[in-house]
Amino acid sequence: EVSADPKHAQALEVPVAVRLTARKPSRYTFGLGYGTDTGARGQLGWERRYLNADGHHVRAETRVSEIEKSLSASYLIPIRDPRTDQLAFSATYSEGDTRTADTELRRLATSRTVARGDWREILSLNLQNEKFVVGGDAGESTLLMPDAQWSRSWGESRVYTRDGARLVLGLRGAADSLGSDTDFVQTRITAKWIEDVGTRGRVILRGDVGASRVDDFAKLPPSVRFFAGGDRSVRGYAFDTLGPTNARGEVIGGQHLLVTSVEYEHVVYGNWAVAAFYDAGNALDDFTDPLEKGAGLGLRWKSPVGQVRIDVATALSDPDKPWRLHLNVGPDL
């Protein structure tokens, strides 16, 4: 609580009183949700906010959905500017079951997060073991994987913006000479741009491009392969059901990714809006491979935690597929 007392100012100095009340040492979180990509989902978390005078803290979280369940724990140490910068040591266990792959993942990681001007930089080193079944073929992969990510947002609000953008750049890889099962280098660029049109309209452009160089793709686990389709990818198709297939016609994921989207949204009353969109994209083995296309209409409601988006889309590249419902909730950026 901060209060100023200008009546007792002397020269150019105003007395300011600051009163602090310590937060409770433990913080608990609980959440429920639903999305057509994940189905019903829940989250339970615990954080010990301070362990010592240097601000060290620990965090544990479990997440459960119809396609994945995970348990993670982290030890976090503030560095440089404690508002934005930290060093983290974490352990994660997860099991996934999608239409294309079954996975069991164990990961140990250390990461360093810092703010560099308007950019956020995360440098990490991950040691992961992943057992998987994809396209009917079983495998197991161990990777020692350096990872770098840089992100930046423009705009006054990330929850709902009339004019803004977000850019995420990622680079990761592994080498068998350092104990990994295969050599690969992978980069990914994700961008979103929102521009207002008049007083009621918005144009929303979205792009996602990824590329890999892999020595032995069969040894690459699903968590590092590219898939497309779903609420935030190519609508009109189920989550992660687009990509190269094996001889049996089963999707096994690709080395590259290309997804684009254009959407127009128009406010019709209060916090309610309607939208029309066109998506194109696919997971690819070669950037000359064909893209799958989807289009549809949507209903939007601006909630305090971000838009509630209800979309009805059709798979233009596959006329035999029925219209598909997509539901997701979250901030614009």
Coordinates of N, CA and C in Angstrom, one line a residue, residues 120-322:
R120 N 11.9 -11.5 -25.0 CA 12.1 -12.5 -23.9 C 12.9 -13.7 -24.5
E121 N 14.0 -14.0 -23.8 CA 14.9 -15.1 -24.2 C 14.9 -16.2 -23.3
I122 N 14.7 -17.4 -23.8 CA 14.7 -18.6 -23.0 C 15.8 -19.6 -23.6
L123 N 16.8 -19.9 -22.8 CA 17.9 -20.8 -23.3 C 17.8 -22.0 -22.3
S124 N 17.7 -23.2 -22.9 CA 17.5 -24.4 -22.0 C 18.3 -25.6 -22.6
L125 N 18.5 -26.5 -21.7 CA 19.2 -27.8 -22.0 C 18.3 -28.9 -21.5
N126 N 17.8 -29.8 -22.4 CA 16.8 -30.8 -22.0 C 17.4 -32.2 -22.3
L127 N 17.2 -33.1 -21.3 CA 17.5 -34.5 -21.4 C 16.2 -35.2 -21.3
Q128 N 15.8 -35.8 -22.4 CA 14.5 -36.5 -22.4 C 14.6 -37.9 -23.0
N129 N 13.8 -38.8 -22.4 CA 13.6 -40.1 -22.9 C 12.1 -40.3 -23.3
E130 N 11.8 -40.7 -24.5 CA 10.4 -40.8 -24.9 C 10.2 -42.2 -25.6
K131 N 9.2 -42.9 -25.0 CA 8.8 -44.1 -25.6 C 7.5 -43.8 -26.4
F132 N 7.4 -44.3 -27.7 CA 6.3 -43.9 -28.5 C 5.8 -45.0 -29.4
V133 N 4.6 -44.8 -29.9 CA 4.0 -45.6 -30.9 C 3.3 -44.6 -31.9
V134 N 3.8 -44.6 -33.1 CA 3.2 -43.7 -34.1 C 3.1 -44.4 -35.4
G135 N 1.9 -44.4 -36.0 CA 1.7 -45.1 -37.3 C 1.8 -46.6 -37.1
G136 N 1.6 -47.1 -35.9 CA 1.7 -48.5 -35.7 C 3.1 -49.0 -35.4
D137 N 4.1 -48.1 -35.5 CA 5.5 -48.5 -35.2 C 5.9 -48.0 -33.9
A138 N 6.5 -48.9 -33.1 CA 7.0 -48.5 -31.7 C 8.5 -48.1 -31.8
G139 N 8.8 -47.2 -30.8 CA 10.2 -46.8 -30.8 C 10.5 -46.2 -29.4
E140 N 11.8 -45.9 -29.2 CA 12.2 -45.2 -28.0 C 13.4 -44.3 -28.3
S141 N 13.3 -43.1 -27.8 CA 14.3 -42.1 -28.2 C 14.9 -41.4 -26.9
T142 N 16.2 -41.2 -26.9 CA 16.9 -40.4 -25.9 C 17.6 -39.3 -26.6
L143 N 17.3 -38.0 -26.1 CA 17.9 -36.9 -26.7 C 18.4 -35.9 -25.7
L144 N 19.6 -35.4 -25.9 CA 20.2 -34.3 -25.1 C 20.0 -33.1 -26.0
M145 N 19.1 -32.2 -25.7 CA 18.6 -31.2 -26.7 C 18.7 -29.8 -26.2
P146 N 19.7 -29.0 -26.7 CA 19.7 -27.6 -26.4 C 18.6 -26.9 -27.2
D147 N 18.0 -25.9 -26.5 CA 16.8 -25.2 -27.1 C 16.9 -23.7 -26.8
A148 N 16.6 -22.9 -27.8 CA 16.6 -21.5 -27.7 C 15.4 -20.9 -28.2
Q149 N 14.8 -19.9 -27.5 CA 13.5 -19.3 -27.9 C 13.5 -17.8 -27.6
W150 N 13.1 -17.1 -28.6 CA 13.0 -15.6 -28.4 C 11.6 -15.2 -28.8
S151 N 10.9 -14.4 -28.0 CA 9.5 -14.0 -28.3 C 9.4 -12.5 -28.0
R152 N 8.4 -11.9 -28.7 CA 8.1 -10.5 -28.5 C 6.7 -10.2 -28.8
S153 N 6.0 -9.3 -28.1 CA 4.6 -9.0 -28.4 C 4.6 -7.4 -28.5
W154 N 3.7 -7.0 -29.4 CA 3.4 -5.6 -29.6 C 1.9 -5.4 -29.4
G155 N 1.5 -4.2 -28.9 CA 0.1 -4.0 -28.6 C -0.1 -3.7 -27.1
E156 N -1.2 -2.9 -26.8 CA -1.4 -2.5 -25.5 C -1.9 -3.7 -24.6
S157 N -2.6 -4.7 -25.1 CA -3.1 -5.7 -24.3 C -2.9 -7.1 -25.1
R158 N -2.5 -8.1 -24.3 CA -2.3 -9.4 -24.9 C -3.6 -10.2 -24.8
V159 N -4.5 -9.8 -23.9 CA -5.8 -10.5 -23.8 C -6.7 -10.2 -24.9
Y160 N -6.9 -8.9 -25.2 CA -7.7 -8.5 -26.4 C -7.1 -7.3 -26.9
T161 N -6.7 -7.3 -28.2 CA -6.1 -6.2 -28.8 C -6.7 -5.8 -30.1
R162 N -6.8 -4.5 -30.4 CA -7.3 -4.1 -31.6 C -6.2 -3.9 -32.7
D163 N -5.0 -3.8 -32.2 CA -3.9 -3.6 -33.1 C -2.6 -4.1 -32.4
G164 N -2.1 -5.2 -32.8 CA -0.9 -5.8 -32.1 C -0.4 -7.0 -32.9
A165 N 0.7 -7.6 -32.4 CA 1.3 -8.7 -33.0 C 2.1 -9.5 -32.0
R166 N 2.5 -10.7 -32.4 CA 3.4 -11.5 -31.5 C 4.2 -12.4 -32.5
L167 N 5.5 -12.5 -32.1 CA 6.5 -13.2 -32.9 C 7.3 -14.1 -32.0
V168 N 7.4 -15.4 -32.3 CA 8.2 -16.4 -31.6 C 9.2 -17.1 -32.5
L169 N 10.4 -17.1 -32.1 CA 11.5 -17.7 -32.9 C 12.1 -18.8 -32.1
G170 N 12.2 -20.0 -32.6 CA 12.8 -21.1 -31.9 C 13.8 -21.9 -32.7
L171 N 14.8 -22.5 -31.9 CA 15.9 -23.3 -32.5 C 16.3 -24.3 -31.5
R172 N 16.3 -25.6 -32.0 CA 16.7 -26.7 -31.1 C 17.4 -27.8 -32.0
G173 N 18.1 -28.7 -31.3 CA 18.7 -29.8 -32.0 C 19.4 -30.8 -31.1
A174 N 20.0 -31.8 -31.7 CA 20.7 -32.8 -30.9 C 21.7 -33.5 -31.8
A175 N 22.7 -34.1 -31.1 CA 23.8 -34.8 -31.9 C 24.1 -36.1 -31.3
D176 N 24.2 -37.2 -32.1 CA 24.5 -38.5 -31.6 C 25.9 -38.6 -30.9
S177 N 26.8 -37.6 -31.3 CA 28.1 -37.6 -30.7 C 28.1 -37.1 -29.3
L178 N 26.9 -36.5 -28.8 CA 26.8 -36.1 -27.5 C 25.8 -37.0 -26.7
G179 N 25.5 -38.2 -27.2 CA 24.7 -39.1 -26.5 C 23.3 -39.2 -27.0
S180 N 22.8 -38.5 -28.0 CA 21.5 -38.6 -28.5 C 21.4 -39.7 -29.5
D181 N 20.2 -40.2 -29.7 CA 20.0 -41.3 -30.6 C 20.0 -40.9 -32.1
T182 N 19.9 -39.6 -32.4 CA 20.0 -39.2 -33.8 C 20.4 -37.7 -33.8
D183 N 20.9 -37.3 -35.0 CA 21.3 -35.9 -35.3 C 20.1 -35.2 -35.9
F184 N 19.8 -34.0 -35.3 CA 18.8 -33.2 -36.0 C 19.0 -31.7 -35.6
V185 N 18.5 -30.8 -36.5 CA 18.5 -29.4 -36.2 C 17.1 -28.9 -36.7
Q186 N 16.4 -28.1 -35.8 CA 15.0 -27.7 -36.2 C 14.8 -26.3 -35.8
T187 N 14.2 -25.5 -36.7 CA 13.8 -24.2 -36.4 C 12.4 -23.9 -36.6
R188 N 11.8 -23.0 -35.9 CA 10.3 -22.7 -36.1 C 10.1 -21.2 -35.8
I189 N 9.2 -20.7 -36.7 CA 8.8 -19.3 -36.5 C 7.3 -19.2 -36.5
T190 N 6.7 -18.6 -35.4 CA 5.3 -18.5 -35.3 C 5.0 -17.0 -35.1
A191 N 4.0 -16.6 -35.9 CA 3.6 -15.1 -35.9 C 2.1 -14.9 -36.0
K192 N 1.7 -13.9 -35.3 CA 0.3 -13.5 -35.4 C 0.2 -12.0 -35.4
W193 N -0.7 -11.5 -36.3 CA -0.8 -10.0 -36.5 C -2.3 -9.7 -36.5
I194 N -2.6 -8.6 -35.8 CA -4.0 -8.2 -35.7 C -4.1 -6.7 -36.0
E195 N -5.0 -6.4 -36.9 CA -5.1 -5.0 -37.4 C -6.6 -4.6 -37.4
D196 N -6.9 -3.4 -36.8 CA -8.3 -3.0 -36.7 C -8.7 -2.5 -38.0
V197 N -10.0 -2.7 -38.3 CA -10.7 -2.2 -39.5 C -11.9 -1.4 -39.1
G198 N -11.8 -0.1 -39.2 CA -12.9 0.7 -38.7 C -13.0 0.6 -37.2
T199 N -14.2 0.8 -36.7 CA -14.5 0.7 -35.3 C -15.0 -0.6 -34.8
R200 N -15.4 -1.5 -35.7 CA -15.9 -2.8 -35.3 C -15.2 -4.0 -35.8
G201 N -14.4 -3.8 -36.8 CA -13.7 -5.0 -37.4 C -12.3 -5.2 -37.1
R202 N -11.8 -6.4 -37.2 CA -10.4 -6.8 -37.0 C -10.0 -7.8 -38.1
V203 N -8.8 -7.6 -38.7 CA -8.2 -8.7 -39.5 C -7.2 -9.4 -38.7
I204 N -7.2 -10.7 -38.7 CA -6.3 -11.5 -37.9 C -5.5 -12.4 -38.9
L205 N -4.2 -12.2 -39.0 CA -3.4 -13.1 -39.8 C -2.5 -13.9 -38.9
R206 N -2.3 -15.2 -39.3 CA -1.5 -16.1 -38.5 C -0.6 -17.0 -39.4
G207 N 0.6 -17.2 -39.0 CA 1.5 -18.1 -39.7 C 2.4 -18.9 -38.8
D208 N 2.7 -20.1 -39.3 CA 3.6 -21.0 -38.5 C 4.4 -21.8 -39.5
V209 N 5.7 -21.6 -39.4 CA 6.7 -22.3 -40.3 C 7.7 -23.0 -39.5
G210 N 8.0 -24.3 -39.8 CA 9.0 -25.0 -39.2 C 9.8 -25.8 -40.2
A211 N 11.1 -26.1 -39.9 CA 11.9 -26.8 -40.8 C 12.9 -27.6 -40.0
S212 N 13.2 -28.9 -40.5 CA 14.1 -29.8 -39.8 C 15.1 -30.4 -40.8
R213 N 16.3 -30.6 -40.2 CA 17.3 -31.4 -40.9 C 17.6 -32.6 -40.0
V214 N 17.2 -33.8 -40.5 CA 17.3 -35.0 -39.6 C 18.0 -36.1 -40.3
D215 N 18.9 -36.8 -39.6 CA 19.7 -37.9 -40.2 C 18.8 -39.2 -40.3
D216 N 18.0 -39.5 -39.3 CA 17.1 -40.7 -39.3 C 15.8 -40.3 -38.7
F217 N 14.8 -40.0 -39.6 CA 13.5 -39.5 -39.2 C 12.8 -40.6 -38.3
A218 N 13.0 -41.9 -38.6 CA 12.3 -42.9 -37.8 C 12.7 -42.9 -36.3
K219 N 13.9 -42.3 -36.0 CA 14.3 -42.2 -34.6 C 13.8 -41.0 -33.9
L220 N 13.2 -40.1 -34.7 CA 12.7 -38.8 -34.1 C 11.4 -39.0 -33.4
P221 N 11.2 -38.7 -32.1 CA 10.0 -39.0 -31.4 C 8.9 -38.0 -31.8
P222 N 7.6 -38.3 -31.5 CA 6.5 -37.5 -31.9 C 6.6 -36.0 -31.4
S223 N 7.2 -35.9 -30.2 CA 7.3 -34.5 -29.6 C 8.2 -33.6 -30.4
V224 N 9.0 -34.1 -31.3 CA 9.9 -33.3 -32.1 C 9.5 -33.3 -33.6
R225 N 8.5 -34.2 -33.9 CA 8.0 -34.1 -35.3 C 6.9 -33.0 -35.4
F226 N 6.6 -32.7 -36.7 CA 5.5 -31.7 -36.9 C 4.2 -32.4 -37.3
F227 N 3.1 -31.9 -36.8 CA 1.8 -32.3 -37.2 C 0.9 -31.1 -37.4
A228 N -0.2 -31.2 -38.1 CA -1.0 -30.0 -38.3 C -2.5 -30.5 -38.1
G229 N -3.4 -29.5 -38.0 CA -4.8 -29.7 -37.8 C -5.2 -29.4 -36.4
G230 N -6.4 -28.8 -36.2 CA -6.9 -28.5 -34.9 C -7.3 -27.1 -34.7
D231 N -7.7 -26.7 -33.5 CA -8.2 -25.4 -33.2 C -7.3 -24.2 -33.6
R232 N -6.0 -24.4 -33.4 CA -5.1 -23.3 -33.6 C -4.2 -23.6 -34.8
S233 N -4.6 -24.5 -35.7 CA -3.8 -24.9 -36.8 C -4.7 -24.7 -38.1
V234 N -5.0 -25.8 -38.8 CA -5.9 -25.8 -39.9 C -7.3 -26.3 -39.4
R235 N -8.2 -25.4 -39.3 CA -9.5 -25.8 -38.8 C -10.3 -26.6 -39.9
G236 N -11.2 -27.4 -39.4 CA -11.9 -28.4 -40.3 C -11.3 -29.8 -40.2
Y237 N -10.2 -29.9 -39.5 CA -9.5 -31.2 -39.3 C -9.2 -31.4 -37.9
A238 N -9.2 -32.6 -37.4 CA -9.0 -32.9 -36.0 C -7.5 -32.7 -35.6
F239 N -7.3 -32.5 -34.4 CA -6.0 -32.2 -33.8 C -4.9 -33.2 -34.2
D240 N -3.8 -32.7 -34.8 CA -2.7 -33.4 -35.2 C -3.0 -34.6 -36.2
T241 N -4.0 -34.4 -37.1 CA -4.3 -35.5 -38.0 C -3.8 -35.2 -39.4
L242 N -3.1 -34.2 -39.6 CA -2.5 -33.8 -40.9 C -1.0 -34.0 -40.9
G243 N -0.5 -34.6 -42.0 CA 0.9 -34.9 -42.1 C 1.2 -36.0 -43.0
P244 N 2.5 -36.3 -43.3 CA 2.9 -37.4 -44.2 C 2.4 -38.7 -43.5
T245 N 2.1 -39.7 -44.4 CA 1.6 -41.0 -43.9 C 2.6 -42.1 -44.3
N246 N 2.4 -43.3 -43.6 CA 3.2 -44.5 -44.0 C 2.5 -45.3 -45.0
A247 N 3.0 -46.5 -45.3 CA 2.4 -47.3 -46.4 C 1.0 -47.7 -46.0
R248 N 0.6 -47.7 -44.8 CA -0.8 -48.1 -44.3 C -1.7 -46.9 -44.3
G249 N -1.2 -45.7 -44.7 CA -2.1 -44.5 -44.7 C -2.2 -43.9 -43.4
E250 N -1.4 -44.2 -42.4 CA -1.5 -43.6 -41.1 C -0.5 -42.4 -40.9
V251 N -1.0 -41.4 -40.3 CA -0.2 -40.1 -40.2 C 1.0 -40.4 -39.3
I252 N 2.2 -40.0 -39.7 CA 3.4 -40.3 -38.9 C 4.2 -39.0 -38.6
G253 N 3.6 -37.8 -39.1 CA 4.3 -36.6 -38.8 C 5.3 -36.3 -39.9
G254 N 5.8 -35.0 -39.9 CA 6.7 -34.6 -41.0 C 7.9 -33.8 -40.5
Q255 N 8.8 -33.6 -41.4 CA 10.0 -32.8 -41.0 C 9.8 -31.3 -41.0
H256 N 8.8 -30.9 -41.8 CA 8.6 -29.5 -41.9 C 7.1 -29.1 -41.6
L257 N 6.8 -27.8 -41.5 CA 5.5 -27.4 -41.1 C 5.2 -26.1 -41.9
L258 N 4.0 -25.9 -42.4 CA 3.6 -24.7 -43.0 C 2.1 -24.5 -42.8
V259 N 1.8 -23.4 -42.0 CA 0.3 -23.2 -41.8 C 0.1 -21.7 -41.9
T260 N -0.9 -21.3 -42.6 CA -1.3 -19.9 -42.7 C -2.8 -19.7 -42.5
S261 N -3.2 -18.5 -42.0 CA -4.6 -18.3 -41.8 C -4.9 -16.8 -41.9
V262 N -6.1 -16.5 -42.5 CA -6.6 -15.2 -42.5 C -8.1 -15.2 -42.0
E263 N -8.4 -14.2 -41.2 CA -9.7 -14.2 -40.5 C -10.2 -12.8 -40.4
Y264 N -11.5 -12.6 -40.6 CA -12.1 -11.3 -40.4 C -13.1 -11.4 -39.3
E265 N -13.0 -10.5 -38.3 CA -14.0 -10.5 -37.2 C -14.7 -9.2 -37.1
H266 N -16.0 -9.3 -36.8 CA -16.8 -8.0 -36.8 C -17.7 -8.1 -35.5
V267 N -17.6 -7.0 -34.7 CA -18.4 -6.9 -33.5 C -19.9 -6.6 -33.9
V268 N -20.8 -7.4 -33.4 CA -22.2 -7.2 -33.7 C -23.0 -6.5 -32.6
Y269 N -22.6 -6.8 -31.3 CA -23.3 -6.2 -30.2 C -22.4 -6.4 -28.9
G270 N -22.1 -5.3 -28.2 CA -21.4 -5.4 -27.0 C -20.1 -6.2 -27.1
N271 N -20.0 -7.3 -26.4 CA -18.8 -8.2 -26.4 C -18.9 -9.3 -27.4
W272 N -19.9 -9.3 -28.2 CA -20.2 -10.4 -29.2 C -19.7 -10.0 -30.6
A273 N -19.1 -11.0 -31.3 CA -18.7 -10.7 -32.6 C -18.8 -12.0 -33.4
V274 N -18.8 -11.9 -34.8 CA -18.9 -13.0 -35.7 C -17.6 -13.0 -36.5
A275 N -17.2 -14.1 -37.1 CA -16.0 -14.2 -37.8 C -16.1 -15.1 -39.0
A276 N -15.3 -14.9 -40.0 CA -15.1 -15.8 -41.2 C -13.7 -16.0 -41.4
F277 N -13.3 -17.2 -41.7 CA -11.8 -17.5 -41.8 C -11.5 -18.5 -42.9
Y278 N -10.2 -18.5 -43.3 CA -9.7 -19.5 -44.3 C -8.3 -19.9 -43.8
D279 N -8.1 -21.2 -43.7 CA -6.9 -21.8 -43.2 C -6.3 -22.7 -44.3
A280 N -5.0 -22.7 -44.3 CA -4.3 -23.6 -45.2 C -3.0 -24.1 -44.6
G281 N -2.6 -25.3 -44.7 CA -1.4 -25.8 -44.1 C -1.2 -27.3 -44.1
N282 N -0.1 -27.8 -43.6 CA 0.1 -29.2 -43.5 C 1.5 -29.4 -42.8
A283 N 1.7 -30.6 -42.3 CA 3.0 -31.1 -42.0 C 3.6 -31.7 -43.2
L284 N 4.9 -31.5 -43.5 CA 5.4 -31.9 -44.8 C 6.8 -32.6 -44.7
D285 N 7.1 -33.4 -45.7 CA 8.4 -33.9 -45.9 C 9.2 -33.0 -46.9
D286 N 8.4 -32.2 -47.7 CA 9.0 -31.3 -48.6 C 8.1 -30.1 -48.8
F287 N 8.7 -28.9 -48.9 CA 7.8 -27.7 -48.9 C 7.0 -27.6 -50.2
T288 N 7.3 -28.5 -51.2 CA 6.5 -28.5 -52.4 C 5.3 -29.4 -52.3
D289 N 5.1 -30.1 -51.2 CA 4.0 -31.0 -51.0 C 2.7 -30.2 -50.8
P290 N 1.5 -30.7 -51.2 CA 0.3 -29.9 -51.2 C -0.1 -29.6 -49.8
L291 N -0.9 -28.5 -49.7 CA -1.4 -28.0 -48.4 C -2.9 -28.4 -48.3
E292 N -3.3 -28.7 -47.1 CA -4.8 -28.9 -46.9 C -5.4 -27.6 -46.5
K293 N -6.7 -27.5 -46.9 CA -7.4 -26.2 -46.8 C -8.7 -26.4 -46.0
G294 N -9.0 -25.4 -45.2 CA -10.3 -25.4 -44.4 C -10.8 -24.0 -44.3
A295 N -12.1 -23.8 -44.1 CA -12.8 -22.5 -44.0 C -14.0 -22.7 -43.2
G296 N -14.5 -21.6 -42.7 CA -15.7 -21.6 -41.9 C -16.1 -20.3 -41.3
L297 N -17.1 -20.4 -40.4 CA -17.6 -19.2 -39.7 C -17.5 -19.4 -38.2
G298 N -17.4 -18.3 -37.4 CA -17.2 -18.4 -36.0 C -18.0 -17.4 -35.2
L299 N -18.2 -17.7 -33.9 CA -18.9 -16.8 -33.0 C -17.9 -16.5 -31.9
R300 N -17.8 -15.2 -31.5 CA -16.8 -14.7 -30.5 C -17.5 -14.0 -29.3
W301 N -17.0 -14.3 -28.1 CA -17.4 -13.6 -26.9 C -16.2 -13.1 -26.1
K302 N -16.1 -11.8 -25.9 CA -14.9 -11.3 -25.2 C -15.1 -11.4 -23.7
S303 N -14.4 -12.4 -23.1 CA -14.5 -12.6 -21.7 C -13.3 -12.0 -21.0
P304 N -13.3 -11.9 -19.6 CA -12.2 -11.3 -18.9 C -10.9 -12.0 -19.1
V305 N -10.9 -13.3 -19.5 CA -9.6 -14.0 -19.6 C -9.3 -14.2 -21.1
G306 N -10.0 -13.6 -22.0 CA -9.7 -13.7 -23.4 C -10.9 -14.2 -24.1
Q307 N -10.8 -14.2 -25.4 CA -12.0 -14.6 -26.2 C -12.4 -16.0 -26.1
V308 N -13.7 -16.3 -26.1 CA -14.3 -17.6 -26.2 C -14.6 -17.7 -27.7
R309 N -14.0 -18.7 -28.4 CA -14.1 -18.8 -29.8 C -14.8 -20.1 -30.2
I310 N -15.9 -20.0 -30.9 CA -16.7 -21.2 -31.4 C -16.7 -21.1 -32.9
D311 N -16.0 -22.1 -33.5 CA -15.9 -22.1 -35.0 C -16.5 -23.4 -35.5
V312 N -17.2 -23.2 -36.7 CA -17.7 -24.3 -37.5 C -16.9 -24.3 -38.8
A313 N -16.2 -25.3 -39.1 CA -15.3 -25.3 -40.3 C -15.5 -26.6 -41.1
T314 N -15.2 -26.5 -42.4 CA -15.3 -27.6 -43.3 C -13.9 -27.8 -43.9
A315 N -13.6 -29.1 -44.1 CA -12.3 -29.4 -44.8 C -12.4 -29.3 -46.3
L316 N -12.0 -28.2 -46.8 CA -12.2 -28.0 -48.3 C -11.4 -29.0 -49.1
S317 N -10.3 -29.5 -48.6 CA -9.5 -30.5 -49.4 C -10.1 -31.9 -49.3
D318 N -11.0 -32.1 -48.4 CA -11.6 -33.5 -48.3 C -13.1 -33.3 -48.2
P319 N -13.9 -33.2 -49.3 CA -15.3 -33.0 -49.2 C -16.1 -34.1 -48.5
D320 N -15.5 -35.2 -48.3 CA -16.2 -36.3 -47.6 C -16.2 -36.1 -46.1
K321 N -15.4 -35.1 -45.6 CA -15.4 -34.9 -44.1 C -16.6 -33.9 -43.8
P322 N -17.3 -34.2 -42.7 CA -18.4 -33.4 -42.3 C -17.8 -32.1 -41.7

